[in-house]
XYZ file of C-alpha atoms in Angstrom:
693
model
C 0.000 0.000 0.000
C 1.421 3.398 -0.971
C 2.225 5.932 1.732
C -0.192 8.888 1.544
C 1.058 12.451 1.635
C 0.838 13.674 5.263
C -2.186 15.815 5.990
C -0.201 18.222 8.165
C 2.342 18.728 5.349
C -0.237 20.265 3.020
C 0.748 23.914 2.524
C -1.988 26.503 3.012
C -5.593 25.532 2.096
C -6.653 26.336 5.663
C -10.401 26.288 5.002
C -10.179 22.966 3.191
C -8.282 21.310 6.013
C -10.585 22.770 8.653
C -13.726 21.571 6.850
C -12.319 18.051 6.537
C -11.291 17.951 10.197
C -14.705 19.173 11.366
C -16.359 16.323 9.487
C -13.877 13.903 11.012
C -14.952 15.188 14.433
C -18.676 15.149 13.591
C -19.760 13.233 10.467
C -23.285 14.575 11.111
C -22.097 17.889 9.629
C -22.864 16.308 6.260
C -19.643 16.135 4.267
C -17.587 18.577 2.246
C -17.770 19.740 -1.350
C -14.381 21.042 -2.498
C -14.566 23.363 -5.500
C -11.489 24.646 -7.251
C -9.220 24.762 -10.225
C -7.048 21.821 -11.181
C -3.777 21.229 -9.329
C -4.796 22.691 -5.969
C -4.227 19.630 -3.729
C -7.919 18.766 -3.463
C -7.414 15.021 -3.870
C -4.133 15.046 -1.928
C -5.765 16.573 1.156
C -8.741 14.201 1.058
C -6.594 11.087 0.713
C -4.284 12.343 3.459
C -7.231 12.638 5.856
C -7.782 8.882 5.842
C -4.531 8.348 7.780
C -5.813 10.613 10.579
C -9.138 8.857 11.078
C -9.280 6.828 14.312
C -9.371 3.055 13.960
C -12.755 1.329 14.198
C -13.904 -1.884 15.887
C -15.919 -4.173 13.590
C -17.612 -7.555 13.822
C -15.255 -10.196 12.472
C -16.281 -11.350 9.007
C -19.067 -8.759 8.584
C -18.953 -7.226 5.101
C -20.887 -4.184 6.370
C -18.522 -3.119 9.177
C -21.036 -3.480 11.989
C -19.906 -2.189 15.399
C -19.470 -5.148 17.792
C -21.041 -3.230 20.683
C -24.174 -2.270 18.746
C -24.488 -4.313 15.534
C -27.083 -3.336 12.961
C -30.139 -5.573 13.543
C -30.979 -5.369 9.807
C -27.466 -6.244 8.623
C -27.648 -8.688 5.673
C -24.769 -10.661 7.240
C -26.510 -10.705 10.641
C -27.813 -11.186 13.143
C -24.632 -10.574 15.151
C -24.088 -11.251 18.822
C -22.889 -8.337 20.942
C -19.275 -8.954 21.866
C -15.653 -8.136 21.129
C -14.649 -7.463 17.562
C -11.525 -6.754 15.573
C -9.886 -3.371 15.099
C -8.892 -2.036 11.695
C -8.125 1.358 10.121
C -11.039 3.415 8.831
C -11.416 2.886 5.094
C -11.350 5.499 2.392
C -13.409 4.330 -0.580
C -13.231 6.139 -3.918
C -16.247 6.242 -6.213
C -15.191 6.418 -9.877
C -17.107 8.723 -12.225
C -18.091 5.817 -14.475
C -19.469 3.624 -11.681
C -22.802 1.892 -12.183
C -25.728 1.984 -9.780
C -25.103 -1.636 -8.781
C -21.455 -0.864 -8.007
C -22.536 1.979 -5.743
C -25.417 0.455 -3.769
C -24.800 -3.260 -4.343
C -26.636 -5.875 -6.359
C -29.113 -8.662 -5.744
C -28.859 -12.056 -7.432
C -32.237 -11.878 -9.187
C -32.086 -15.490 -10.375
C -31.715 -16.864 -6.817
C -34.252 -14.391 -5.472
C -36.917 -15.614 -7.942
C -36.098 -19.296 -7.812
C -35.118 -19.766 -4.150
C -36.454 -16.697 -2.382
C -32.930 -15.989 -1.081
C -31.637 -12.435 -0.664
C -28.184 -13.073 -2.119
C -26.671 -9.600 -1.882
C -23.297 -8.391 -3.126
C -22.335 -5.209 -1.201
C -21.443 -2.044 -3.056
C -19.210 0.908 -2.311
C -21.675 2.381 0.195
C -21.240 -0.704 2.359
C -17.460 -0.567 2.026
C -17.454 3.095 3.126
C -19.580 2.554 6.256
C -17.830 4.164 9.246
C -15.120 5.524 6.956
C -14.684 8.049 4.136
C -16.404 8.010 0.746
C -14.514 10.159 -1.735
C -16.019 11.210 -5.076
C -13.562 12.942 -7.372
C -15.194 15.091 -10.076
C -18.589 14.694 -8.417
C -20.115 17.145 -10.915
C -19.440 14.629 -13.705
C -21.244 11.821 -11.887
C -24.675 10.868 -13.253
C -27.441 12.704 -11.439
C -29.259 9.573 -10.304
C -26.046 8.283 -8.696
C -25.556 11.589 -6.900
C -29.152 11.345 -5.643
C -28.558 7.840 -4.294
C -25.285 8.879 -2.735
C -26.674 11.917 -0.952
C -29.815 10.084 0.165
C -27.676 7.418 1.811
C -25.484 10.066 3.436
C -28.554 11.872 4.813
C -30.378 8.761 6.087
C -27.340 6.789 7.229
C -28.620 3.739 5.363
C -28.737 2.317 1.857
C -31.780 0.611 0.352
C -31.632 -1.721 -2.636
C -34.945 -2.515 -4.315
C -35.260 -5.033 -7.146
C -38.722 -6.170 -8.239
C -40.182 -6.357 -4.743
C -37.030 -7.756 -3.109
C -35.353 -5.246 -0.794
C -32.171 -5.109 1.268
C -31.210 -2.441 3.776
C -27.871 -1.859 5.470
C -26.253 0.929 7.459
C -24.176 3.453 5.471
C -22.783 6.227 7.644
C -19.666 7.815 6.228
C -17.795 11.068 5.798
C -18.721 12.221 2.299
C -16.184 14.306 0.387
C -16.684 15.464 -3.195
C -14.281 17.460 -5.332
C -15.027 19.290 -8.554
C -13.644 21.798 -11.025
C -16.410 24.358 -11.753
C -15.053 24.813 -15.293
C -16.346 21.315 -16.086
C -19.927 22.013 -15.012
C -21.958 22.693 -11.896
C -24.049 20.532 -9.630
C -27.765 21.221 -9.489
C -28.711 23.576 -6.610
C -30.707 20.885 -4.815
C -27.665 18.615 -4.879
C -25.364 21.401 -3.719
C -27.646 21.889 -0.743
C -27.156 18.282 0.354
C -23.458 18.797 1.019
C -22.952 20.125 4.533
C -19.980 22.393 3.846
C -18.296 23.787 0.781
C -14.799 25.164 0.287
C -13.324 27.141 -2.605
C -9.647 26.412 -3.234
C -7.164 28.070 -5.543
C -3.410 27.956 -6.004
C -1.526 30.574 -4.013
C -0.072 33.532 -5.881
C 2.637 33.997 -3.231
C 6.032 32.877 -4.600
C 7.305 31.726 -1.182
C 4.278 29.528 -0.636
C 4.515 28.019 -4.113
C 8.207 27.288 -3.529
C 7.358 25.426 -0.333
C 4.669 23.395 -2.126
C 7.178 22.277 -4.757
C 9.865 21.574 -2.154
C 7.620 19.320 -0.084
C 6.200 17.516 -3.095
C 9.633 16.726 -4.501
C 10.794 15.508 -1.100
C 7.762 13.232 -0.843
C 8.210 11.835 -4.360
C 11.872 11.039 -3.661
C 11.181 9.176 -0.413
C 7.497 8.837 0.574
C 8.140 6.789 3.715
C 10.971 9.007 4.926
C 8.934 12.156 4.282
C 5.939 10.721 6.148
C 8.183 9.738 9.054
C 9.380 13.340 9.436
C 5.766 14.424 9.863
C 4.728 11.535 12.113
C 4.620 13.597 15.312
C 2.368 16.246 13.765
C 0.095 13.544 12.348
C -0.180 11.840 15.740
C -1.019 15.143 17.436
C -3.876 15.857 15.029
C -5.146 12.281 15.296
C -5.241 12.577 19.083
C -6.982 15.935 18.808
C -9.706 14.403 16.619
C -10.293 11.663 19.211
C -10.438 14.213 22.042
C -12.866 16.410 20.092
C -15.139 13.438 19.399
C -15.257 12.630 23.097
C -15.964 16.254 23.993
C -18.620 16.794 21.330
C -21.631 15.485 23.328
C -20.782 17.953 26.119
C -20.727 21.057 23.914
C -23.579 23.450 24.711
C -25.258 25.397 21.924
C -26.853 28.337 23.734
C -29.949 30.290 22.750
C -27.794 33.253 21.749
C -25.810 31.208 19.253
C -28.988 29.611 17.906
C -30.510 33.049 17.405
C -27.435 34.190 15.489
C -27.587 31.091 13.300
C -31.264 31.585 12.485
C -30.792 35.305 11.812
C -27.825 34.668 9.518
C -29.668 32.093 7.425
C -32.664 34.410 7.154
C -30.496 37.401 6.226
C -28.892 35.506 3.340
C -32.275 34.113 2.195
C -31.225 30.477 2.040
C -33.995 28.028 1.217
C -35.276 25.501 3.714
C -33.951 24.668 7.169
C -30.997 22.463 6.274
C -28.594 25.410 6.427
C -29.614 26.218 10.011
C -29.086 22.622 11.103
C -25.727 22.315 9.346
C -24.535 25.610 10.833
C -25.514 24.445 14.320
C -23.656 21.158 13.932
C -20.633 22.886 12.424
C -20.441 25.477 15.199
C -20.670 22.706 17.775
C -17.881 20.759 16.067
C -15.740 23.922 15.958
C -16.107 24.360 19.698
C -15.185 20.721 20.317
C -12.195 21.019 17.964
C -10.996 24.020 19.992
C -11.473 22.111 23.242
C -14.423 24.175 24.478
C -17.863 23.235 25.759
C -19.573 26.489 24.726
C -20.270 27.740 21.213
C -18.970 31.284 20.640
C -19.887 33.940 18.111
C -16.668 33.226 16.210
C -17.816 29.616 15.784
C -21.085 30.808 14.280
C -19.203 33.112 11.903
C -16.850 30.382 10.712
C -19.768 27.950 10.360
C -21.559 30.459 8.125
C -18.497 30.883 5.899
C -18.383 27.127 5.357
C -22.089 26.228 5.254
C -23.804 29.095 3.408
C -21.902 30.112 0.232
C -23.223 27.260 -1.925
C -26.756 27.687 -0.579
C -27.264 31.389 -1.323
C -27.125 31.146 -5.118
C -30.357 32.631 -6.431
C -29.851 31.401 -10.017
C -27.428 28.978 -11.688
C -25.081 31.722 -12.898
C -24.531 33.354 -9.513
C -21.025 32.718 -8.227
C -20.988 31.130 -4.764
C -19.776 33.391 -2.009
C -20.760 35.329 1.060
C -20.708 39.046 1.864
C -18.613 39.027 5.035
C -19.512 42.619 5.932
C -23.190 41.697 5.877
C -22.401 38.588 7.925
C -20.615 40.617 10.601
C -23.461 43.155 10.737
C -26.004 40.363 11.206
C -24.014 38.681 13.966
C -23.549 41.985 15.767
C -27.214 42.909 15.449
C -28.406 39.590 16.808
C -26.339 39.279 19.903
C -22.698 40.024 19.181
C -20.920 37.971 21.801
C -23.004 35.347 23.545
C -24.127 36.074 27.074
C -22.326 33.002 28.384
C -19.117 33.868 26.563
C -16.205 34.925 28.740
C -14.586 38.343 28.627
C -11.228 36.999 27.529
C -10.448 35.377 24.224
C -9.313 31.754 24.318
C -5.617 31.251 24.740
C -4.256 31.121 21.177
C -1.573 28.709 22.314
C -3.911 26.518 24.322
C -6.414 23.871 23.244
C -8.785 26.506 21.868
C -6.219 28.332 19.779
C -6.687 28.198 16.031
C -8.588 25.840 13.821
C -5.704 24.004 12.173
C -2.831 21.706 13.066
C 0.575 23.418 13.086
C 2.099 24.008 9.674
C 5.670 24.089 10.894
C 7.230 20.707 10.328
C 10.629 19.210 10.929
C 11.999 20.380 7.591
C 14.333 23.338 7.599
C 13.046 26.350 5.759
C 9.413 25.333 6.088
C 8.526 28.569 7.852
C 7.307 30.577 4.934
C 4.466 32.925 4.169
C 1.998 30.043 4.266
C 2.831 29.225 7.852
C 2.517 32.685 9.385
C -0.873 32.799 11.051
C -1.884 29.495 9.491
C -3.940 28.666 12.540
C -5.699 31.988 12.662
C -6.288 31.986 8.916
C -8.723 29.141 9.140
C -10.867 31.051 11.577
C -10.596 34.564 10.205
C -11.546 34.218 6.559
C -9.595 34.313 3.293
C -5.846 34.736 3.199
C -4.362 36.205 0.013
C -6.659 34.136 -2.158
C -5.140 30.863 -0.936
C -8.539 29.620 0.111
C -9.967 30.071 -3.369
C -12.539 32.669 -2.480
C -13.077 33.293 -6.199
C -13.238 30.452 -8.725
C -10.284 30.571 -11.036
C -12.364 29.403 -13.996
C -14.505 32.539 -14.132
C -11.515 34.853 -13.954
C -9.789 32.923 -16.708
C -12.898 33.080 -18.856
C -13.530 36.817 -18.473
C -11.499 39.082 -20.772
C -9.822 42.075 -19.178
C -10.959 45.596 -19.848
C -10.180 46.586 -23.402
C -9.582 43.005 -24.542
C -12.376 41.586 -26.604
C -10.670 38.352 -27.543
C -12.570 38.356 -30.832
C -11.330 38.397 -34.408
C -11.268 41.806 -35.956
C -11.518 43.411 -32.533
C -9.634 46.439 -33.682
C -11.759 46.941 -36.771
C -13.790 50.040 -37.381
C -17.275 50.214 -35.994
C -16.655 47.907 -33.038
C -18.940 48.517 -30.077
C -18.320 47.637 -26.471
C -20.088 44.634 -24.995
C -23.602 45.285 -23.731
C -25.317 43.515 -20.871
C -27.771 40.741 -21.585
C -31.467 41.431 -21.242
C -33.611 39.788 -18.599
C -33.752 35.989 -19.146
C -37.082 34.246 -19.643
C -38.461 30.723 -19.804
C -38.021 29.314 -23.304
C -39.860 26.718 -25.319
C -38.484 23.210 -25.293
C -36.329 22.493 -28.343
C -35.548 18.801 -28.794
C -33.652 16.572 -31.176
C -35.788 14.156 -33.238
C -35.571 10.402 -32.947
C -34.470 8.179 -30.088
C -30.938 8.619 -28.787
C -28.649 6.768 -26.396
C -26.669 9.656 -24.963
C -25.922 10.757 -21.414
C -28.865 11.068 -19.050
C -30.536 14.462 -19.176
C -33.871 16.159 -19.722
C -34.098 17.273 -23.336
C -34.645 14.595 -26.005
C -36.080 11.076 -26.014
C -33.520 8.325 -25.430
C -33.018 4.752 -24.300
C -31.906 5.029 -20.681
C -31.473 2.984 -17.506
C -34.203 5.037 -15.844
C -37.593 5.966 -17.246
C -40.782 4.282 -18.358
C -40.578 0.640 -19.409
C -41.203 0.155 -23.122
C -40.272 -3.503 -23.660
C -37.880 -6.315 -22.820
C -34.765 -7.942 -24.279
C -32.142 -10.486 -23.345
C -29.495 -8.895 -21.094
C -26.198 -7.932 -22.745
C -24.079 -8.580 -19.672
C -25.105 -8.198 -16.038
C -28.847 -7.907 -15.458
C -29.706 -4.534 -13.926
C -33.427 -3.953 -14.526
C -35.521 -7.116 -14.520
C -38.667 -7.262 -16.660
C -40.594 -9.646 -14.413
C -43.524 -10.435 -16.720
C -41.262 -11.176 -19.675
C -39.016 -13.370 -17.495
C -41.960 -15.410 -16.204
C -43.335 -15.693 -19.732
C -39.980 -17.013 -20.984
C -39.653 -19.541 -18.137
C -43.262 -20.803 -18.036
C -43.219 -23.184 -21.068
C -40.246 -25.126 -19.645
C -41.476 -25.892 -16.129
C -42.529 -29.513 -16.818
C -39.297 -30.282 -18.668
C -37.302 -28.849 -15.776
C -39.049 -31.104 -13.296
C -40.904 -28.464 -11.327
C -42.616 -30.064 -8.365
C -43.163 -27.293 -5.818
C -44.651 -23.839 -5.849
C -41.469 -22.044 -6.869
C -40.774 -21.171 -10.488
C -37.722 -22.886 -11.962
C -35.802 -20.042 -13.582
C -32.657 -20.370 -15.672
C -30.334 -17.584 -16.715
C -31.572 -17.805 -20.313
C -35.059 -16.877 -19.080
C -34.039 -13.539 -17.606
C -35.169 -10.475 -19.513
C -33.818 -6.956 -19.205
C -36.360 -4.136 -19.194
C -35.833 -1.558 -21.926
C -36.704 1.917 -20.783
C -37.218 5.273 -22.387
C -36.275 8.510 -20.691
C -34.517 11.725 -21.616
C -30.969 12.497 -22.660
C -28.798 15.590 -22.554
C -27.595 16.964 -25.876
C -24.797 19.145 -27.154
C -26.354 22.560 -27.719
C -23.992 24.525 -29.954
C -24.755 28.240 -30.167
C -23.644 30.049 -33.333
C -24.034 33.750 -32.536
C -23.871 36.602 -35.041
C -21.873 39.459 -33.436
C -21.523 41.578 -36.558
C -22.403 45.202 -37.101
C -25.893 44.359 -38.326
C -26.610 43.077 -34.806
C -24.840 45.933 -33.062
C -27.742 48.164 -32.064
C -27.384 48.197 -28.286
C -31.022 47.565 -27.436
C -31.247 44.833 -30.034
C -28.054 43.077 -28.970
C -29.163 43.213 -25.347
C -32.349 41.370 -26.315
C -30.353 38.837 -28.347
C -27.995 38.146 -25.449
C -30.991 37.812 -23.155
C -32.457 35.185 -25.469
C -29.189 33.224 -25.615
C -28.847 33.494 -21.829
C -32.372 32.100 -21.507
C -31.435 29.173 -23.730
C -28.319 28.634 -21.618
C -30.466 28.487 -18.499
C -32.659 25.941 -20.246
C -29.556 23.921 -21.198
C -28.375 24.029 -17.574
C -31.680 22.673 -16.315
C -31.745 19.950 -18.971
C -28.154 18.812 -18.259
C -26.781 19.597 -21.720
C -23.265 20.291 -22.846
C -22.933 23.671 -24.512
C -20.551 25.348 -26.934
C -20.321 28.868 -28.320
C -19.173 29.949 -31.804
C -19.224 33.649 -32.679
C -18.622 35.354 -36.019
C -17.976 38.970 -37.005
C -15.424 40.997 -38.929
C -13.658 38.599 -41.266
C -13.676 35.303 -39.353
C -15.369 33.071 -36.808
C -14.058 31.920 -33.455
C -14.834 29.128 -31.010
C -15.509 31.331 -28.000
C -16.129 28.258 -25.833
C -15.431 24.641 -26.832
C -18.165 22.150 -25.880
C -18.289 21.889 -22.101
C -20.628 21.027 -19.251
C -19.941 24.423 -17.654
C -22.911 26.526 -18.689
C -21.582 29.197 -16.304
C -18.493 29.640 -18.486
C -20.683 30.092 -21.563
C -22.690 32.794 -19.782
C -19.471 34.632 -18.871
C -18.210 34.537 -22.471
C -21.581 35.712 -23.757
C -21.677 38.665 -21.370
C -18.273 39.945 -22.565
C -19.031 39.502 -26.280
C -18.533 42.761 -28.287
C -20.099 43.445 -31.669
C -19.200 45.178 -34.921
C -17.823 44.615 -38.399
C -19.023 42.525 -41.336
C -21.108 39.351 -41.217
C -19.077 36.249 -42.221
C -22.066 33.902 -41.849
C -20.439 31.120 -43.890
C -17.335 31.216 -41.696
C -19.491 30.849 -38.584
C -21.365 27.861 -39.992
C -18.184 26.155 -41.199
C -16.548 26.659 -37.812
C -19.583 25.151 -36.097
C -19.546 22.199 -38.488
C -15.898 21.589 -37.651
C -16.648 21.723 -33.906
C -19.377 19.103 -34.330
C -17.059 16.864 -36.364
C -14.438 16.837 -33.599
C -17.004 16.446 -30.822
C -18.610 13.503 -32.644
C -15.307 11.658 -32.299
C -15.029 12.488 -28.597
C -18.614 11.750 -27.597
C -20.407 9.883 -30.408
C -23.501 9.062 -28.340
C -24.358 12.690 -27.583
C -26.550 14.161 -30.310
C -26.150 17.837 -31.256
C -28.635 20.664 -31.526
C -27.347 23.738 -33.387
C -28.901 27.086 -32.457
C -27.997 29.832 -34.955
C -28.725 33.325 -33.629
C -28.686 35.794 -36.544
C -30.724 38.108 -38.732
C -29.637 36.050 -41.764
C -27.571 38.738 -43.464
C -24.219 37.686 -44.975
C -21.580 40.197 -46.087
C -17.887 40.214 -46.902
C -16.017 38.271 -49.574
C -17.276 37.050 -52.945
C -20.843 35.701 -53.083
C -21.328 35.621 -49.279
C -24.983 34.541 -49.485
C -24.299 31.592 -51.807
C -21.327 30.523 -49.692
C -23.462 30.617 -46.542
C -26.092 28.472 -48.279
C -23.512 25.829 -49.216
C -22.189 25.787 -45.644
C -25.726 25.393 -44.282
C -26.429 22.416 -46.535
C -23.578 20.526 -44.856
C -25.698 20.388 -41.681
C -28.727 19.211 -43.667
C -26.649 16.439 -45.266
C -25.526 15.243 -41.822
C -29.131 15.443 -40.523
C -28.085 17.729 -37.675
C -31.061 19.175 -35.804
C -31.004 22.956 -35.958
C -32.943 26.049 -34.990
C -32.479 29.567 -36.378
C -33.413 32.337 -33.953
C -34.461 35.176 -36.247
C -33.185 38.465 -34.795
C -34.408 40.666 -37.651
C -36.492 43.622 -36.499
C -38.157 46.687 -37.953
C -41.120 47.282 -40.260
C -39.328 45.905 -43.333
C -38.056 42.346 -42.997
C -36.136 40.403 -45.635
C -36.844 36.927 -44.240
C -33.213 35.864 -44.657
C -33.184 33.901 -41.407
C -36.094 31.785 -42.640
C -34.231 31.045 -45.865
C -31.184 30.016 -43.824
C -33.342 27.668 -41.765
C -34.553 26.037 -44.995
C -30.973 25.484 -46.159
C -30.067 23.991 -42.759
C -33.097 21.701 -42.787
C -34.047 23.296 -39.474
C -36.783 25.520 -38.128
C -36.955 29.308 -37.777
C -38.215 30.937 -34.614
C -38.396 34.630 -33.782
C -37.285 36.105 -30.487
C -40.924 36.517 -29.459
C -41.820 32.939 -30.432
C -38.915 31.655 -28.350
C -40.745 32.533 -25.154
C -42.669 29.662 -23.608
C -45.615 31.931 -22.839
C -45.798 33.584 -26.267
C -48.940 33.551 -28.435
C -47.151 31.193 -30.813
C -48.125 28.635 -28.225
C -47.084 25.068 -27.857
C -43.786 23.281 -27.331
C -41.938 23.227 -30.651
C -40.360 19.922 -31.596
C -37.533 20.206 -34.090
C -38.586 17.161 -36.057
C -42.151 18.284 -36.641
C -40.928 21.775 -37.483
C -38.540 20.359 -40.045
C -41.406 18.497 -41.658
C -43.506 21.662 -41.866
C -40.579 23.559 -43.384
C -40.109 20.837 -45.991
């Protein structure tokens, strides 16, 4: 087994380490979601935590890690007698992004269940993680139904497996940690809310701190065991502190003053539901226990808010997570300031209540750098020089600086500055025709693992969804030949039938946006951006990938390659300037090239092209004819498309409608795009194509 990087040797990332330690003290806090750019020690810190977790006593031979003093009465391996057990380290189980539902929750042997009535159950990762750590790297890329199962188990402390009337339940209490890069897509708000705490991490911009990170990493890579040995004392101290905090936790008193501050803070930041209040209370209690105190102080409430509220206060999908600390301080001061039972003196910073982090200073010479100064206080007093990732790096990287448009022909005459998008609205549903087999989502019809049952087939591998009626029908004619004598049905593997189901898939929605001078009227472009932003919101809710191609001046550009991060697309759209000629053909050809490459990367995901233009084409020889030839490439590939007609004024040329005919798609005006417009019903791309033909 490889030696993990020591937890106490991680440089900086004070909030991340504190959040992990608080969950180690009190798993009831509800886990941690770690958000941040790549290469910021997210996975390193999580894996390092496993070495600090206290050992657990388990029933010998139990696959579900039952506690010998209080075994689970419903354990599938039970019943167990109360008695001595065996001690082992707490496990850290990693859930891969491509895991199946059966791998996560476990699987029943359907053949034995039908034929013998036996609950033959193979445990999944939730059982392995019981009383340990369950780590999900890139949790935002995990299928939504798996995230639902995962968070339900974490909330209830148990996992339920249901297969055609046969059910198994087992305990599943674990410390849940998820990491994600926001550039690769967001979690749905209701899933964000299920994580107790969230932490934003980013690489330090301090040269001294970066030097120390490299120094320690190189030393670890050269001699992992020797490096870990040099940090053994610090690791032991933190491990002992976790044990002491766990023992103290039941004695911590959460006074009425602290509860009032918690309730007032959640109300002031308008978080939905009551989960935030409960998580803040548990977090503040764990903070007090971690500091060796039996009373919750105002500073505990403040730190709990910084960890528990940022991901819950987002009012729409494109709001960046965060918390106004000035408003937080005003609220805490208004509703009590210091608690009545709080002493006049601050806790001794060098005593058991001092700081929220283990000491950074290790046995290595030269380790006292900028990251170590005040490392304990930093975890309790808010951000430190951006090392805690208070702003996602992806958004900053995506947003051009003032005066930089990042677009072709940006210096050309007639360029106008970017205008803000208009107010978004609910759009009509645009779907891709036919039946796909892409990633689960909410846009177009597809064959999926979840949805309504439409038929049955022989399983192509492991059976996951039994079609009971079809299985019985296949087995019934052979009962006499198989010597059936009792009431049970004699079922063979060849009789089993897999249910085929139809649900919804997510698509690749590729926006091709005209940013030329003909679109440059400020009020008009604001409305156009508002329409695209509305479609982006729709794509977010339907779990699509999105891409953005813009064209103006003399060329087209891929402003955003296909990605699951709808937030990044919204940022690029907001900063999009306009002006210059209208190279419509270049925009269509660029989009066609993007689809060709993406088809190789993700062949199962079907595309939907949304062209936002007034249909005019200028620049170069025969621009209209060239645009028509480019459009017919999409028609030849049978790519579903929609043209959002942005033409306005009393005289209209109808060029966008002609473009839609060349594409084999459907035209829709900005007004018709609204779900509540007079144009009426949900527009299906396939039926629209037929009407256009």
